Coordinates of C-alpha atoms and ligand atoms in Angstrom, one line a residue:
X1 CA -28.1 -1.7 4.6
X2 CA -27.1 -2.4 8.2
X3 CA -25.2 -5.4 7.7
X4 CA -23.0 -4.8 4.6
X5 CA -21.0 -7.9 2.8
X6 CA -17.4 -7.3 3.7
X7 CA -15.1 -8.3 0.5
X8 CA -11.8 -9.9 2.3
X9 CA -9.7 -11.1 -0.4
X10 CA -10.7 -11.5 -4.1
X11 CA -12.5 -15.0 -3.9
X12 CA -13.8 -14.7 -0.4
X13 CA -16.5 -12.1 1.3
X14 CA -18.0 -12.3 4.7
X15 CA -21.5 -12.2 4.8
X16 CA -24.5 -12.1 8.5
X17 CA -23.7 -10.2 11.3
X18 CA -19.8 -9.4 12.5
X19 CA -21.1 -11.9 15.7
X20 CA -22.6 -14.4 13.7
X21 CA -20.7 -14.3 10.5
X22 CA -20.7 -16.7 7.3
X23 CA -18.1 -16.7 4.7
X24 CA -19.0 -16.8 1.4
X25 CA -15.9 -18.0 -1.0
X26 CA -16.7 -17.7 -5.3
X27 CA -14.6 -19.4 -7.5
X28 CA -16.5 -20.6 -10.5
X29 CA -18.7 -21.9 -8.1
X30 CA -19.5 -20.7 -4.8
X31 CA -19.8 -22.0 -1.2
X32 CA -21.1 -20.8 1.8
X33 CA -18.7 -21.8 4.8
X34 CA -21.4 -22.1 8.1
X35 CA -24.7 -23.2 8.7
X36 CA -25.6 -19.3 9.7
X37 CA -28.3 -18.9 12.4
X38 CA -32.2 -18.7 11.8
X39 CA -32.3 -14.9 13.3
X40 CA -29.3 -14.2 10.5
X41 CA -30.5 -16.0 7.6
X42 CA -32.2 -12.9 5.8
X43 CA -29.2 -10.5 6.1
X44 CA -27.3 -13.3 4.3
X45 CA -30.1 -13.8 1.6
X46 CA -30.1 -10.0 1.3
X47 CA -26.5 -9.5 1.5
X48 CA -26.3 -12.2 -1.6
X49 CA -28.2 -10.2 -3.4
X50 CA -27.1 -6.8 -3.2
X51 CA -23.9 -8.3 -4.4
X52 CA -25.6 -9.5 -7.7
X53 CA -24.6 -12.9 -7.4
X54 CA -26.4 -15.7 -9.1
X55 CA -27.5 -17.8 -6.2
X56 CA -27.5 -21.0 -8.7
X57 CA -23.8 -20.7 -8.8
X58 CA -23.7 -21.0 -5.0
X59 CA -23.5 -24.9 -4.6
X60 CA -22.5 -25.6 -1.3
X61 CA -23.4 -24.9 2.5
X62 CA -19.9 -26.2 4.1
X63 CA -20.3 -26.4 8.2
X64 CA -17.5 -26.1 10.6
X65 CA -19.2 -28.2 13.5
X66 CA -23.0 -28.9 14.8
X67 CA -23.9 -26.1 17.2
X68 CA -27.0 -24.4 16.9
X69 CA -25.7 -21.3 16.1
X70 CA -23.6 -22.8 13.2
X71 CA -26.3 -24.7 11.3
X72 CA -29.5 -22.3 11.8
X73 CA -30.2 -21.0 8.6
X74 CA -29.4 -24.2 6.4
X75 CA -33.1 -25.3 6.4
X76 CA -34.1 -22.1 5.0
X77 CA -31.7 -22.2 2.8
X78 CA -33.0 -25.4 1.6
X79 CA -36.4 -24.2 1.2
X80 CA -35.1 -21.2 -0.5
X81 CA -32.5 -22.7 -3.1
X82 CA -32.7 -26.5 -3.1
X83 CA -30.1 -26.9 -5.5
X84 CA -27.8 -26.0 -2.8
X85 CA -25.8 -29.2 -1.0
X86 CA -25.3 -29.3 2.7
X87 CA -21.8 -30.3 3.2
X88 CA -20.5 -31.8 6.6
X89 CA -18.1 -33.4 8.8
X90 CA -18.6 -37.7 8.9
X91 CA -19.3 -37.4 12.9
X92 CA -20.8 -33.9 12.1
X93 CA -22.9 -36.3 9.2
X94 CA -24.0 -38.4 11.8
X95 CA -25.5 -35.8 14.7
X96 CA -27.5 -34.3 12.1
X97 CA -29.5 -37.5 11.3
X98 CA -30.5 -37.7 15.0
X99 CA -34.3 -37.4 16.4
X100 CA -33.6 -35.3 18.5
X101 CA -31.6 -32.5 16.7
X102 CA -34.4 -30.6 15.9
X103 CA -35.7 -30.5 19.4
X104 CA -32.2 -29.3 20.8
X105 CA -31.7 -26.3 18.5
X106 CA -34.7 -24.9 18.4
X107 CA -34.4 -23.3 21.9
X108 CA -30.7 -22.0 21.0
X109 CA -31.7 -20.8 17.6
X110 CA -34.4 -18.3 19.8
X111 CA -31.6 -17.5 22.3
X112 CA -29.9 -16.0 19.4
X113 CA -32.7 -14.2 17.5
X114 CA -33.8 -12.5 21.1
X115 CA -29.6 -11.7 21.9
X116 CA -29.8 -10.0 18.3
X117 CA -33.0 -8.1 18.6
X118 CA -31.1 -6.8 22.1
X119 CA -27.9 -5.8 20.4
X120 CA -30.4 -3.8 17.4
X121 CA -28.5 -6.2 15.3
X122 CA -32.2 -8.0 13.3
X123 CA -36.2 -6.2 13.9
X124 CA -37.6 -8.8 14.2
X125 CA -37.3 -12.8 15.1
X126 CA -37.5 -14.9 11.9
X127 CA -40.9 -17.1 11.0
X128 CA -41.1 -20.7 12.2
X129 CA -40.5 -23.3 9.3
X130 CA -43.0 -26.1 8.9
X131 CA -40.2 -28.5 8.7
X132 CA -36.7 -27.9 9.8
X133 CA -33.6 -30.6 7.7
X134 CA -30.5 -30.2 8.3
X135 CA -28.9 -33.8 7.1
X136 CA -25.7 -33.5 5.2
X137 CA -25.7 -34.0 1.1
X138 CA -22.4 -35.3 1.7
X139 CA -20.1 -36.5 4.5
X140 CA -16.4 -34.9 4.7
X141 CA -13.5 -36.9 5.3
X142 CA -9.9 -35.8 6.6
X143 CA -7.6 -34.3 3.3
X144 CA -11.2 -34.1 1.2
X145 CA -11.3 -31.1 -1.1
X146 CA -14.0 -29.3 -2.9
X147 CA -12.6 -27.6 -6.0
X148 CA -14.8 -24.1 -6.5
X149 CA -13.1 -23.6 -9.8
X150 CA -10.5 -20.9 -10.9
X151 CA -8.0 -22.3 -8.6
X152 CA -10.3 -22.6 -5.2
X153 CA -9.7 -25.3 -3.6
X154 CA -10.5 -26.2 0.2
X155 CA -8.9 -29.1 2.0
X156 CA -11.1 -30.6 5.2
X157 CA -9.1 -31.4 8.5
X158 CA -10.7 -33.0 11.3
X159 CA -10.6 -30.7 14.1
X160 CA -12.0 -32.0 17.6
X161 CA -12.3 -30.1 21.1
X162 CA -14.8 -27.8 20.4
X163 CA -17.0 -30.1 19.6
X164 CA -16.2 -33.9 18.6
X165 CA -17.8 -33.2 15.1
X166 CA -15.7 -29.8 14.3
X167 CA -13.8 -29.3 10.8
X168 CA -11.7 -27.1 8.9
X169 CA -10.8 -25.8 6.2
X170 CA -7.5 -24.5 4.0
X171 CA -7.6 -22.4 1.0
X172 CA -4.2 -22.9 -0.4
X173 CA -4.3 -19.8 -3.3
X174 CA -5.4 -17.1 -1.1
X175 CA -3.8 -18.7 2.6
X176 CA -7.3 -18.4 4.3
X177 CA -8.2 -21.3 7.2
X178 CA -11.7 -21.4 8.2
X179 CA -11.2 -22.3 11.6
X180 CA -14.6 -21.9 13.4
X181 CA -14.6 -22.4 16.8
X182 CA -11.4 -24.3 17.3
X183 CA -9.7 -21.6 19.1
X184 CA -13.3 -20.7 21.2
X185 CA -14.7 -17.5 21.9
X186 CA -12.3 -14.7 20.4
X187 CA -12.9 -10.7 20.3
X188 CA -10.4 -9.2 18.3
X189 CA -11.4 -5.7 19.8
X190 CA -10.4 -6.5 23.0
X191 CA -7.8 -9.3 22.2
X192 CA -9.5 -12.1 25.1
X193 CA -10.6 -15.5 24.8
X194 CA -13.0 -17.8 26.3
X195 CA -11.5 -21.0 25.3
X196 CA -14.2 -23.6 24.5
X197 CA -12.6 -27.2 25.3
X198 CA -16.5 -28.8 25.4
X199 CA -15.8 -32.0 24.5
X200 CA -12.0 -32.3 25.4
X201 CA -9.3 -30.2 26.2
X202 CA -6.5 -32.8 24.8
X203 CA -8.1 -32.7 21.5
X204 CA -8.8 -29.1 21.3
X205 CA -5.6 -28.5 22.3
X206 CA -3.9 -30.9 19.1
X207 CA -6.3 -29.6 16.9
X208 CA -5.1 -25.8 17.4
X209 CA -1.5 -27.1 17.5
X210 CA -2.4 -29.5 13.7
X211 CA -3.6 -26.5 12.2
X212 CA -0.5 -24.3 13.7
X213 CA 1.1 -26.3 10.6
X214 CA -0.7 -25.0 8.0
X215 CA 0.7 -22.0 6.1
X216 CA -2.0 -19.6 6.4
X217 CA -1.8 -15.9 6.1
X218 CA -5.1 -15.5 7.5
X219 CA -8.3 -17.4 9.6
X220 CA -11.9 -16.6 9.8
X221 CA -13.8 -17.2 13.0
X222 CA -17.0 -18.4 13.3
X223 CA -17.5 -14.9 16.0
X224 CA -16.1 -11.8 15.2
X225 CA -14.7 -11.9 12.0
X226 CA -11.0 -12.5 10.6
X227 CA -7.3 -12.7 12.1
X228 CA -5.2 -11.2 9.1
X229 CA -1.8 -11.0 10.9
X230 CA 0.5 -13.9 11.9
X231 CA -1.8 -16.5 12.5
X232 CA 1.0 -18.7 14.0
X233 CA 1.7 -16.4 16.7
X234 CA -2.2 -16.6 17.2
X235 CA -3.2 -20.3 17.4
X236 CA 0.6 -19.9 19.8
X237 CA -1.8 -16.9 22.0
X238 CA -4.5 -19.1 21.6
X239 CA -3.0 -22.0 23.7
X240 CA -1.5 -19.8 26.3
X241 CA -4.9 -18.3 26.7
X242 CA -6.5 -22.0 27.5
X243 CA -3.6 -22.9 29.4
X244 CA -4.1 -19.9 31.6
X245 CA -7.7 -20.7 31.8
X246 CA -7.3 -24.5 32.6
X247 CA -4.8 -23.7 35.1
X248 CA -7.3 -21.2 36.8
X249 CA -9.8 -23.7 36.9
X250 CA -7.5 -26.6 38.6
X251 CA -6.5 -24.2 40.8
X252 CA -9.8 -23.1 41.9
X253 CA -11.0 -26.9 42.3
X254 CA -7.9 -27.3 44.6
X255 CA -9.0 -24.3 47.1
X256 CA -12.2 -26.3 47.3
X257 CA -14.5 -23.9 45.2
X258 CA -17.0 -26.5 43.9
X259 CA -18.4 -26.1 40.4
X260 CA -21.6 -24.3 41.0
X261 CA -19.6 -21.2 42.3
X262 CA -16.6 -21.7 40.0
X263 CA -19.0 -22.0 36.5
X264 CA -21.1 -18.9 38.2
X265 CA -18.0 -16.7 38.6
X266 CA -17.0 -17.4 35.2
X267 CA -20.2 -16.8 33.8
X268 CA -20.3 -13.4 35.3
X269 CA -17.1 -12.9 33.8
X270 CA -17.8 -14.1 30.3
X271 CA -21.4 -12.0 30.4
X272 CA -18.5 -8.6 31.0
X273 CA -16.8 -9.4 27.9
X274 CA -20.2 -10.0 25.6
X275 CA -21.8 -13.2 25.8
X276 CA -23.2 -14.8 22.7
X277 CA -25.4 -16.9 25.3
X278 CA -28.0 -16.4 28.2
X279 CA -26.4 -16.5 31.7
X280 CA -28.0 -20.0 32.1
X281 CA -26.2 -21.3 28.8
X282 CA -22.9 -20.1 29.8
X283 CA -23.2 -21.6 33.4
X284 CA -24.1 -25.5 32.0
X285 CA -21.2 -24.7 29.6
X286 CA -18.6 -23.4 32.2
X287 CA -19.0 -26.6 34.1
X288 CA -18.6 -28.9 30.7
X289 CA -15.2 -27.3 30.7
X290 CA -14.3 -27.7 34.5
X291 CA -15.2 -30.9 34.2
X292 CA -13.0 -31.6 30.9
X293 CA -9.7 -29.5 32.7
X294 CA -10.3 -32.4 35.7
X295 CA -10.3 -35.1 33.6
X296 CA -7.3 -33.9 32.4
X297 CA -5.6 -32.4 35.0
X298 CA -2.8 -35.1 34.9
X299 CA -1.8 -34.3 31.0
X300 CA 1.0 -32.0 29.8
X301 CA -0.9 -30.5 27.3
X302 CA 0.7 -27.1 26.4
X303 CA 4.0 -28.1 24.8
X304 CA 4.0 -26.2 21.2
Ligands
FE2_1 FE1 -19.6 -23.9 18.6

């Protein structure tokens, strides 16, 4: 097996690819925390099974937040064990009901299936579903828990920046926070971020500080896997790390680099450290963020 299931604690393994991961946590019942990725979706499945786990007592797909590469394998889920619930965010709730959702994550679900045939990580890109529905079974609110049984419990928080939809989750008997993409684009290996303020860099920046409060002894990413030592110091590296990069940008915009250069530059830079996009993607996404440091560029933001 290429990909094998990586036990974490007790009551929680990861499962997909160590770039795409989903968490799956068993108490009585289980729960799959992610939407997965079309391109991932049969590692998981296999995964699943090579543990010998009775995929009736998984119940629930939990996601973090919207993006294509966080909801792509729930419709084959769906199609595969319909018992399963898709549970999500109330703004998440609401962007999956759109028209037009289907349309806009096909094209990133392929970007990631080709990226992984690259990397050797999949053989092959997955089939094309007949019908692709990804509407939540239920909507999430703030301090709403799902009780897995044998003392698993997770508690929602709403946490914006990333994307206005993103939540997360706290596991109060093991100290695990499913943080997904709160604190952007993290390699452990290398200890760098990309921080990923798209929608705003206020919120993103009191979401990371909110969830600074919890006592966790340990968060899983929706990239690259877990962060098992002081996560407080972390979220604390975290926000220096999107300080640093705000400033950079604000100082860039000041020496009169315009946006096409500045996103290019950063592009280059965030292709040297291992994309999860195309070049193309991660210019349109460099410029969400320079515009989000301008429009906050008067804010003091960084006190934690
Ligand atoms: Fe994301």
């Amino acid at each position: 097996m290429k990909h094998k299931p990586i036990q974490l604690t007790p009551h929680l393994t990861q499962l997909g690819t160590s770039s795409f991961p989903v968490y799956l946590s068993m108490g009585e019942e289980g729960m799959i925390i992610e939407g997965g990725t079309g391109p991932t979706y049969e590692i998981i499945v296999s995964q699943i099974k090579a543990m010998g786990i009775d995929p009736m007592k998984i119940k629930y797909i939990a996601l973090t937040h919207t993006h294509g590469d966080h909801v792509g394998a729930v419709p084959r889920f769906r199609k595969l064990w319909p018992h399963i619930k898709v549970l999500a965010g109330a703004t998440a709730g609401k962007f999956l009901k759109k028209d037009r959702f289907v349309k806009d994550f096909l094209p990133s679900d392929k970007m990631i299936g080709n990226l992984l045939l690259e990397r050797g990580d999949i053989d092959q890109l997955p089939d094309e579903l007949d019908e692709y529905r990804f509407e939540a079974d239920a909507v999430l609110d703030e301090s709403a828990v799902i009780d897995l049984g044998k003392g698993v419990k997770w508690t929602v928080y709403n946490t914006p920046g990333h994307s206005p939809c993103h939540i997360s989750f706290y596991e109060e008997l093991e100290g695990t926070i499913a943080i997904g993409d709160i604190t952007g684009y993290y390699d452990p290996a290398k200890d760098i971020f990309w921080p990923n303020y798209f929608s705003s860099l206020e919120h993103y920046c009191d979401s990371i500080k909110k969830m600074l409060s919890v006592p966790a002894n340990r968060a899983i990413l929706s990239h690259n896997g877990q962060i098992s030592y002081n996560i407080k110091e972390y979220f604390k590296k975290a926000l220096r790390a999107t300080e640093a990069y705000h400033l950079e940008i604000l100082d860039k915009i000041k020496k009169g680099e315009d946006d096409d250069k500045i996103s290019s530059e950063k592009a280059d830079w965030i292709c040297s450290i291992g994309a999860l996009a195309t070049y193309n993607v991660l210019t349109f996404l460099c410029k969400m963020l320079i515009n989000n440091s301008r429009a906050s560029q008067e804010k003091n933001l960084f006190d934690y």
